mmCIF file of C-alpha atoms and ligand atoms in Angstrom:
data_model
loop_
_atom_site.group_PDB
_atom_site.id
_atom_site.type_symbol
_atom_site.label_atom_id
_atom_site.label_comp_id
_atom_site.label_asym_id
_atom_site.label_seq_id
_atom_site.Cartn_x
_atom_site.Cartn_y
_atom_site.Cartn_z
ATOM 1 C CA UNK A 1 -58.157 -43.971 -24.810
ATOM 2 C CA UNK A 2 -60.682 -41.479 -23.417
ATOM 3 C CA UNK A 3 -64.169 -41.072 -24.891
ATOM 4 C CA UNK A 4 -65.738 -43.607 -27.189
ATOM 5 C CA UNK A 5 -64.484 -45.406 -30.243
ATOM 6 C CA UNK A 6 -66.042 -42.978 -32.683
ATOM 7 C CA UNK A 7 -64.129 -40.065 -31.142
ATOM 8 C CA UNK A 8 -60.932 -42.105 -31.166
ATOM 9 C CA UNK A 9 -61.391 -42.871 -34.855
ATOM 10 C CA UNK A 10 -61.663 -39.136 -35.540
ATOM 11 C CA UNK A 11 -58.878 -38.192 -33.121
ATOM 12 C CA UNK A 12 -55.108 -38.215 -33.254
ATOM 13 C CA UNK A 13 -52.957 -41.315 -33.114
ATOM 14 C CA UNK A 14 -53.309 -44.933 -34.060
ATOM 15 C CA UNK A 15 -55.533 -47.466 -32.325
ATOM 16 C CA UNK A 16 -54.153 -50.907 -31.505
ATOM 17 C CA UNK A 17 -56.723 -53.629 -30.926
ATOM 18 C CA UNK A 18 -56.232 -57.111 -29.475
ATOM 19 C CA UNK A 19 -58.403 -60.086 -30.387
ATOM 20 C CA UNK A 20 -60.239 -61.999 -27.670
ATOM 21 C CA UNK A 21 -62.550 -64.987 -27.550
ATOM 22 C CA UNK A 22 -63.790 -64.772 -23.964
ATOM 23 C CA UNK A 23 -63.642 -62.565 -20.879
ATOM 24 C CA UNK A 24 -60.297 -64.006 -19.744
ATOM 25 C CA UNK A 25 -58.509 -63.287 -23.008
ATOM 26 C CA UNK A 26 -60.153 -59.839 -23.082
ATOM 27 C CA UNK A 27 -58.777 -59.108 -19.587
ATOM 28 C CA UNK A 28 -55.322 -60.071 -20.862
ATOM 29 C CA UNK A 29 -55.759 -57.784 -23.885
ATOM 30 C CA UNK A 30 -56.567 -54.949 -21.489
ATOM 31 C CA UNK A 31 -53.704 -55.771 -19.117
ATOM 32 C CA UNK A 32 -51.266 -55.772 -22.042
ATOM 33 C CA UNK A 33 -52.221 -52.161 -22.791
ATOM 34 C CA UNK A 34 -54.254 -52.483 -25.989
ATOM 35 C CA UNK A 35 -56.676 -49.660 -26.789
ATOM 36 C CA UNK A 36 -59.655 -51.913 -27.511
ATOM 37 C CA UNK A 37 -60.774 -55.538 -27.662
ATOM 38 C CA UNK A 38 -61.745 -57.306 -30.900
ATOM 39 C CA UNK A 39 -64.447 -59.874 -30.211
ATOM 40 C CA UNK A 40 -63.349 -62.310 -32.895
ATOM 41 C CA UNK A 41 -65.705 -64.686 -34.696
ATOM 42 C CA UNK A 42 -62.757 -66.968 -35.462
ATOM 43 C CA UNK A 43 -61.851 -66.861 -31.765
ATOM 44 C CA UNK A 44 -65.345 -67.641 -30.495
ATOM 45 C CA UNK A 45 -65.908 -70.359 -33.126
ATOM 46 C CA UNK A 46 -62.611 -71.987 -32.169
ATOM 47 C CA UNK A 47 -62.586 -71.542 -28.400
ATOM 48 C CA UNK A 48 -66.260 -71.812 -27.479
ATOM 49 C CA UNK A 49 -67.397 -74.446 -29.951
ATOM 50 C CA UNK A 50 -64.279 -75.831 -31.701
ATOM 51 C CA UNK A 51 -66.015 -75.401 -35.065
ATOM 52 C CA UNK A 52 -64.835 -73.665 -38.230
ATOM 53 C CA UNK A 53 -65.543 -69.956 -38.676
ATOM 54 C CA UNK A 54 -68.414 -70.370 -41.179
ATOM 55 C CA UNK A 55 -71.373 -68.589 -39.520
ATOM 56 C CA UNK A 56 -71.875 -71.706 -37.387
ATOM 57 C CA UNK A 57 -71.729 -69.573 -34.247
ATOM 58 C CA UNK A 58 -74.883 -67.512 -33.914
ATOM 59 C CA UNK A 59 -75.344 -63.830 -33.169
ATOM 60 C CA UNK A 60 -76.763 -64.812 -29.785
ATOM 61 C CA UNK A 61 -73.608 -66.717 -28.896
ATOM 62 C CA UNK A 62 -71.418 -63.788 -29.987
ATOM 63 C CA UNK A 63 -73.592 -61.414 -27.953
ATOM 64 C CA UNK A 64 -73.257 -63.558 -24.864
ATOM 65 C CA UNK A 65 -69.460 -63.564 -25.122
ATOM 66 C CA UNK A 66 -69.617 -59.814 -25.820
ATOM 67 C CA UNK A 67 -71.599 -59.227 -22.621
ATOM 68 C CA UNK A 68 -69.142 -61.321 -20.618
ATOM 69 C CA UNK A 69 -66.269 -59.259 -21.972
ATOM 70 C CA UNK A 70 -67.959 -55.885 -21.509
ATOM 71 C CA UNK A 71 -68.606 -56.776 -17.885
ATOM 72 C CA UNK A 72 -64.925 -57.377 -17.197
ATOM 73 C CA UNK A 73 -62.937 -54.741 -19.122
ATOM 74 C CA UNK A 74 -62.903 -50.955 -19.196
ATOM 75 C CA UNK A 75 -61.544 -50.536 -22.724
ATOM 76 C CA UNK A 76 -64.028 -50.487 -25.628
ATOM 77 C CA UNK A 77 -65.080 -53.695 -27.346
ATOM 78 C CA UNK A 78 -65.414 -53.983 -31.127
ATOM 79 C CA UNK A 79 -67.795 -56.776 -32.082
ATOM 80 C CA UNK A 80 -66.888 -58.781 -35.165
ATOM 81 C CA UNK A 81 -70.432 -59.081 -36.475
ATOM 82 C CA UNK A 82 -69.313 -61.108 -39.506
ATOM 83 C CA UNK A 83 -71.778 -60.544 -42.355
ATOM 84 C CA UNK A 84 -74.478 -59.087 -40.133
ATOM 85 C CA UNK A 85 -76.289 -62.446 -39.724
ATOM 86 C CA UNK A 86 -78.703 -61.707 -42.558
ATOM 87 C CA UNK A 87 -79.858 -58.677 -44.521
ATOM 88 C CA UNK A 88 -80.241 -55.003 -43.632
ATOM 89 C CA UNK A 89 -83.160 -55.738 -41.290
ATOM 90 C CA UNK A 90 -81.034 -58.218 -39.347
ATOM 91 C CA UNK A 91 -78.258 -55.628 -39.164
ATOM 92 C CA UNK A 92 -80.686 -53.060 -37.729
ATOM 93 C CA UNK A 93 -81.594 -55.347 -34.818
ATOM 94 C CA UNK A 94 -78.039 -56.609 -34.513
ATOM 95 C CA UNK A 95 -76.681 -53.112 -33.880
ATOM 96 C CA UNK A 96 -79.370 -52.461 -31.281
ATOM 97 C CA UNK A 97 -78.505 -55.697 -29.501
ATOM 98 C CA UNK A 98 -74.744 -55.169 -29.485
ATOM 99 C CA UNK A 99 -75.056 -51.542 -28.409
ATOM 100 C CA UNK A 100 -77.408 -52.550 -25.590
ATOM 101 C CA UNK A 101 -74.834 -55.157 -24.549
ATOM 102 C CA UNK A 102 -72.360 -52.318 -23.988
ATOM 103 C CA UNK A 103 -70.150 -52.974 -26.993
ATOM 104 C CA UNK A 104 -68.551 -49.849 -28.527
ATOM 105 C CA UNK A 105 -68.562 -50.737 -32.231
ATOM 106 C CA UNK A 106 -70.024 -53.205 -34.696
ATOM 107 C CA UNK A 107 -67.915 -54.331 -37.628
ATOM 108 C CA UNK A 108 -69.545 -56.238 -40.474
ATOM 109 C CA UNK A 109 -68.291 -57.408 -43.825
ATOM 110 C CA UNK A 110 -69.606 -57.787 -47.372
ATOM 111 C CA UNK A 111 -69.308 -61.582 -47.391
ATOM 112 C CA UNK A 112 -72.377 -63.467 -48.514
ATOM 113 C CA UNK A 113 -74.233 -65.576 -45.944
ATOM 114 C CA UNK A 114 -72.949 -68.092 -44.967
ATOM 115 C CA UNK A 115 -69.472 -66.613 -44.888
ATOM 116 C CA UNK A 116 -66.092 -68.325 -44.890
ATOM 117 C CA UNK A 117 -63.286 -67.074 -42.675
ATOM 118 C CA UNK A 118 -61.007 -64.848 -44.755
ATOM 119 C CA UNK A 119 -58.066 -67.220 -44.405
ATOM 120 C CA UNK A 120 -59.888 -70.346 -45.555
ATOM 121 C CA UNK A 121 -58.812 -71.135 -49.074
ATOM 122 C CA UNK A 122 -62.334 -71.500 -50.387
ATOM 123 C CA UNK A 123 -64.280 -69.714 -53.105
ATOM 124 C CA UNK A 124 -66.492 -66.945 -51.819
ATOM 125 C CA UNK A 125 -68.969 -64.430 -53.140
ATOM 126 C CA UNK A 126 -69.656 -60.952 -51.902
ATOM 127 C CA UNK A 127 -73.024 -59.254 -51.640
ATOM 128 C CA UNK A 128 -73.562 -56.340 -54.021
ATOM 129 C CA UNK A 129 -72.380 -52.866 -53.118
ATOM 130 C CA UNK A 130 -76.047 -51.802 -52.896
ATOM 131 C CA UNK A 131 -76.853 -54.545 -50.362
ATOM 132 C CA UNK A 132 -73.868 -53.568 -48.228
ATOM 133 C CA UNK A 133 -74.864 -49.900 -48.398
ATOM 134 C CA UNK A 134 -78.340 -50.864 -47.180
ATOM 135 C CA UNK A 135 -76.732 -52.680 -44.226
ATOM 136 C CA UNK A 136 -74.575 -49.666 -43.368
ATOM 137 C CA UNK A 137 -77.638 -47.386 -43.587
ATOM 138 C CA UNK A 138 -79.532 -49.726 -41.284
ATOM 139 C CA UNK A 139 -76.636 -49.826 -38.813
ATOM 140 C CA UNK A 140 -76.293 -46.042 -38.762
ATOM 141 C CA UNK A 141 -79.998 -45.552 -38.124
ATOM 142 C CA UNK A 142 -80.084 -48.261 -35.418
ATOM 143 C CA UNK A 143 -77.356 -46.840 -33.200
ATOM 144 C CA UNK A 144 -78.449 -44.810 -30.198
ATOM 145 C CA UNK A 145 -75.215 -43.249 -29.024
ATOM 146 C CA UNK A 146 -73.086 -40.906 -31.085
ATOM 147 C CA UNK A 147 -70.074 -42.793 -29.742
ATOM 148 C CA UNK A 148 -71.079 -46.172 -31.166
ATOM 149 C CA UNK A 149 -68.921 -46.792 -34.239
ATOM 150 C CA UNK A 150 -70.043 -48.549 -37.409
ATOM 151 C CA UNK A 151 -67.123 -50.276 -39.113
ATOM 152 C CA UNK A 152 -67.640 -51.674 -42.619
ATOM 153 C CA UNK A 153 -65.297 -54.324 -43.948
ATOM 154 C CA UNK A 154 -64.652 -55.250 -47.524
ATOM 155 C CA UNK A 155 -63.445 -58.683 -48.514
ATOM 156 C CA UNK A 156 -62.873 -57.669 -52.140
ATOM 157 C CA UNK A 157 -59.137 -58.456 -51.994
ATOM 158 C CA UNK A 158 -59.766 -61.738 -50.171
ATOM 159 C CA UNK A 159 -62.311 -62.749 -52.830
ATOM 160 C CA UNK A 160 -59.784 -61.993 -55.579
ATOM 161 C CA UNK A 161 -61.774 -59.121 -57.077
ATOM 162 C CA UNK A 162 -58.717 -56.871 -57.320
ATOM 163 C CA UNK A 163 -57.675 -53.440 -56.102
ATOM 164 C CA UNK A 164 -60.140 -51.372 -58.213
ATOM 165 C CA UNK A 165 -63.066 -53.337 -56.740
ATOM 166 C CA UNK A 166 -61.703 -52.850 -53.223
ATOM 167 C CA UNK A 167 -61.355 -49.102 -53.822
ATOM 168 C CA UNK A 168 -64.875 -48.885 -55.248
ATOM 169 C CA UNK A 169 -66.342 -50.702 -52.262
ATOM 170 C CA UNK A 170 -64.351 -48.802 -49.634
ATOM 171 C CA UNK A 171 -65.401 -45.510 -51.237
ATOM 172 C CA UNK A 172 -69.071 -46.552 -51.328
ATOM 173 C CA UNK A 173 -68.973 -47.636 -47.672
ATOM 174 C CA UNK A 174 -67.326 -44.355 -46.667
ATOM 175 C CA UNK A 175 -69.949 -42.330 -48.543
ATOM 176 C CA UNK A 176 -72.771 -44.335 -46.951
ATOM 177 C CA UNK A 177 -71.607 -43.356 -43.485
ATOM 178 C CA UNK A 178 -69.225 -45.973 -42.121
ATOM 179 C CA UNK A 179 -66.964 -44.549 -39.401
ATOM 180 C CA UNK A 180 -64.087 -46.749 -40.547
ATOM 181 C CA UNK A 181 -63.439 -49.318 -43.253
ATOM 182 C CA UNK A 182 -61.492 -52.566 -42.920
ATOM 183 C CA UNK A 183 -59.743 -53.515 -46.147
ATOM 184 C CA UNK A 184 -58.952 -57.126 -45.462
ATOM 185 C CA UNK A 185 -56.135 -58.842 -47.367
ATOM 186 C CA UNK A 186 -53.817 -61.788 -47.184
ATOM 187 C CA UNK A 187 -50.959 -59.889 -48.803
ATOM 188 C CA UNK A 188 -49.210 -56.655 -47.905
ATOM 189 C CA UNK A 189 -48.301 -56.055 -51.564
ATOM 190 C CA UNK A 190 -51.999 -55.858 -52.467
ATOM 191 C CA UNK A 191 -52.689 -53.449 -49.622
ATOM 192 C CA UNK A 192 -49.806 -51.243 -50.758
ATOM 193 C CA UNK A 193 -51.380 -51.140 -54.217
ATOM 194 C CA UNK A 194 -54.686 -50.221 -52.619
ATOM 195 C CA UNK A 195 -53.114 -47.418 -50.564
ATOM 196 C CA UNK A 196 -51.313 -46.048 -53.625
ATOM 197 C CA UNK A 197 -54.615 -45.242 -55.353
ATOM 198 C CA UNK A 198 -56.872 -44.611 -52.335
ATOM 199 C CA UNK A 199 -57.935 -40.982 -51.967
ATOM 200 C CA UNK A 200 -60.710 -41.359 -49.392
ATOM 201 C CA UNK A 201 -60.754 -39.814 -45.926
ATOM 202 C CA UNK A 202 -62.413 -42.520 -43.834
ATOM 203 C CA UNK A 203 -60.125 -44.140 -41.211
ATOM 204 C CA UNK A 204 -58.778 -47.428 -42.563
ATOM 205 C CA UNK A 205 -58.365 -50.603 -40.528
ATOM 206 C CA UNK A 206 -55.904 -53.435 -41.155
ATOM 207 C CA UNK A 207 -55.715 -57.006 -39.834
ATOM 208 C CA UNK A 208 -52.079 -58.011 -40.422
ATOM 209 C CA UNK A 209 -52.341 -61.738 -39.696
ATOM 210 C CA UNK A 210 -50.717 -62.836 -42.950
ATOM 211 C CA UNK A 211 -48.012 -60.157 -43.113
ATOM 212 C CA UNK A 212 -46.715 -60.266 -39.569
ATOM 213 C CA UNK A 213 -43.382 -58.785 -40.673
ATOM 214 C CA UNK A 214 -45.038 -55.376 -41.111
ATOM 215 C CA UNK A 215 -44.994 -53.860 -37.611
ATOM 216 C CA UNK A 216 -47.597 -51.617 -36.027
ATOM 217 C CA UNK A 217 -45.743 -48.329 -36.590
ATOM 218 C CA UNK A 218 -45.194 -49.120 -40.249
ATOM 219 C CA UNK A 219 -48.895 -49.874 -40.680
ATOM 220 C CA UNK A 220 -49.753 -46.512 -39.113
ATOM 221 C CA UNK A 221 -47.155 -44.725 -41.240
ATOM 222 C CA UNK A 222 -48.607 -46.348 -44.362
ATOM 223 C CA UNK A 223 -51.970 -44.743 -43.609
ATOM 224 C CA UNK A 224 -53.928 -47.130 -41.403
ATOM 225 C CA UNK A 225 -55.690 -45.727 -38.355
ATOM 226 C CA UNK A 226 -56.447 -48.979 -36.576
ATOM 227 C CA UNK A 227 -54.554 -52.266 -36.418
ATOM 228 C CA UNK A 228 -56.356 -55.399 -35.215
ATOM 229 C CA UNK A 229 -54.265 -58.306 -33.903
ATOM 230 C CA UNK A 230 -57.237 -60.620 -34.285
ATOM 231 C CA UNK A 231 -56.041 -64.084 -33.315
ATOM 232 C CA UNK A 232 -52.525 -63.993 -31.829
ATOM 233 C CA UNK A 233 -53.702 -64.462 -28.220
ATOM 234 C CA UNK A 234 -55.806 -67.452 -29.232
ATOM 235 C CA UNK A 235 -52.960 -69.043 -31.148
ATOM 236 C CA UNK A 236 -50.500 -68.443 -28.303
ATOM 237 C CA UNK A 237 -52.955 -70.043 -25.865
ATOM 238 C CA UNK A 238 -53.470 -73.026 -28.149
ATOM 239 C CA UNK A 239 -49.753 -73.711 -28.340
ATOM 240 C CA UNK A 240 -49.227 -73.198 -24.605
ATOM 241 C CA UNK A 241 -52.128 -75.439 -23.589
ATOM 242 C CA UNK A 242 -51.113 -78.229 -25.957
ATOM 243 C CA UNK A 243 -47.493 -78.107 -24.768
ATOM 244 C CA UNK A 244 -48.415 -78.135 -21.078
ATOM 245 C CA UNK A 245 -50.877 -81.000 -21.468
ATOM 246 C CA UNK A 246 -48.390 -82.986 -23.529
ATOM 247 C CA UNK A 247 -45.665 -82.405 -20.938
ATOM 248 C CA UNK A 248 -47.914 -83.658 -18.127
ATOM 249 C CA UNK A 249 -48.768 -86.846 -19.982
ATOM 250 C CA UNK A 250 -45.200 -87.502 -21.089
ATOM 251 C CA UNK A 251 -43.586 -86.474 -17.822
ATOM 252 C CA UNK A 252 -45.973 -88.437 -15.607
ATOM 253 C CA UNK A 253 -47.031 -85.319 -13.696
ATOM 254 C CA UNK A 254 -46.868 -81.565 -13.623
ATOM 255 C CA UNK A 255 -43.637 -81.105 -11.667
ATOM 256 C CA UNK A 256 -41.643 -80.177 -14.752
ATOM 257 C CA UNK A 257 -43.903 -77.351 -15.855
ATOM 258 C CA UNK A 258 -42.594 -74.793 -13.359
ATOM 259 C CA UNK A 259 -42.437 -71.301 -14.856
ATOM 260 C CA UNK A 260 -44.508 -72.311 -17.845
ATOM 261 C CA UNK A 261 -47.574 -72.108 -15.627
ATOM 262 C CA UNK A 262 -49.183 -68.905 -14.437
ATOM 263 C CA UNK A 263 -49.327 -68.983 -10.662
ATOM 264 C CA UNK A 264 -52.654 -69.331 -8.891
ATOM 265 C CA UNK A 265 -52.034 -65.864 -7.465
ATOM 266 C CA UNK A 266 -51.809 -64.434 -10.977
ATOM 267 C CA UNK A 267 -55.046 -66.159 -11.841
ATOM 268 C CA UNK A 268 -56.752 -64.800 -8.728
ATOM 269 C CA UNK A 269 -55.536 -61.277 -9.428
ATOM 270 C CA UNK A 270 -56.793 -61.375 -13.004
ATOM 271 C CA UNK A 271 -60.378 -62.080 -11.944
ATOM 272 C CA UNK A 272 -60.275 -59.893 -8.820
ATOM 273 C CA UNK A 273 -60.456 -62.829 -6.410
ATOM 274 C CA UNK A 274 -57.613 -61.332 -4.373
ATOM 275 C CA UNK A 275 -60.023 -58.572 -3.273
ATOM 276 C CA UNK A 276 -62.480 -61.171 -1.974
ATOM 277 C CA UNK A 277 -59.986 -62.318 0.625
ATOM 278 C CA UNK A 278 -60.637 -59.106 2.571
ATOM 279 C CA UNK A 279 -62.673 -59.293 5.771
ATOM 280 C CA UNK A 280 -66.258 -58.334 5.010
ATOM 281 C CA UNK A 281 -68.934 -57.466 7.586
ATOM 282 C CA UNK A 282 -71.192 -60.414 8.385
ATOM 283 C CA UNK A 283 -74.758 -60.069 7.165
ATOM 284 C CA UNK A 284 -77.199 -58.894 9.873
ATOM 285 C CA UNK A 285 -79.333 -62.044 9.843
ATOM 286 C CA UNK A 286 -76.259 -64.085 10.726
ATOM 287 C CA UNK A 287 -75.696 -61.972 13.856
ATOM 288 C CA UNK A 288 -79.211 -62.806 15.138
ATOM 289 C CA UNK A 289 -78.615 -66.503 14.744
ATOM 290 C CA UNK A 290 -77.811 -68.459 17.916
ATOM 291 C CA UNK A 291 -74.137 -69.219 18.095
ATOM 292 C CA UNK A 292 -74.812 -72.911 18.509
ATOM 293 C CA UNK A 293 -77.960 -74.806 17.719
ATOM 294 C CA UNK A 294 -80.457 -74.702 14.896
ATOM 295 C CA UNK A 295 -81.112 -71.746 12.621
ATOM 296 C CA UNK A 296 -84.282 -69.751 13.470
ATOM 297 C CA UNK A 297 -87.429 -71.121 11.846
ATOM 298 C CA UNK A 298 -87.943 -68.736 8.970
ATOM 299 C CA UNK A 299 -91.595 -69.758 8.539
ATOM 300 C CA UNK A 300 -92.604 -68.232 11.900
HETATM 301 C C1 LIG B 1 -61.897 -62.697 -36.886
HETATM 302 O O1 LIG B 1 -61.031 -62.546 -36.028
HETATM 303 O O2 LIG B 1 -62.841 -63.481 -36.755
HETATM 304 C C2 LIG B 1 -61.829 -61.950 -38.139
HETATM 305 C C3 LIG B 1 -60.533 -61.552 -38.639
HETATM 306 O O3 LIG B 1 -62.855 -61.740 -38.758
HETATM 307 S S1 LIG B 1 -60.032 -62.795 -39.729
HETATM 308 O O4 LIG B 1 -59.949 -64.031 -39.022
HETATM 309 O O5 LIG B 1 -58.788 -62.308 -40.234
HETATM 310 O O6 LIG B 1 -60.997 -62.885 -40.819
HETATM 311 MG MG1 LIG B 2 -64.506 -62.866 -38.087
#
């Protein structure tokens, strides 16, 4: 993907995004050939703090993980900014902070504060359309670069408000200036109903966690511009770690793990440690030091 996320959203072709919860998983997302990284609130809540995804992780913690990721990947990073950590004023500063951290897009949803992860079977309320429009306005005016994308997300289908409410919200968010709109859902049937009546032009984003049988190409063909695989890497890691640890305890050692483990060489390559094994010139002060005997007295 050349250029920034905003250009990609306006350009040809679909965008496939992989969820990450730290710099390591983001490097793997990049290595696997995804177009962008999704900095997932579920991922950071689970991996960094082992707490539920209920606004327990702060914006500062998300920013810190975002900075770690930005420093280690070349593909753009989309920050899952949850419900914007407050009102429109908070969103204004939030966008400034994430853009300064080098992130390429901020995505925020119309969940009330505190939010509940979309897959938790709990009641939830949404903020009014007017409040969400104020947040989008604030985000648009806060961004500095024309390439920074503002992605609005509606949870209308998750909250059980129905397809007409989802259409109304998506249309309002488009008209307010969002560069893309996530229509989040737990069911493909509901999204098909949404698409059947949607006439807007804004790029649509889908998170197909609960309808894994619908593949990427079908999602693009149905009309989505961006597909976010938000938590598959995290869930794969969880299973792999638990199985390896269990096997060590049950097997009395790690001999049986074999191919289930990444090699240390793979690990070194992923973080660039293989490059550090090169000979590097010795620093000049070291050359002035006597070969044997004490180091020069630096105070003199
Ligand atoms: C996340 O990854 O934190 C998301 C996507 O917001 S979801 O978990 O589907 O709500
Ligand atoms: Mg989230």
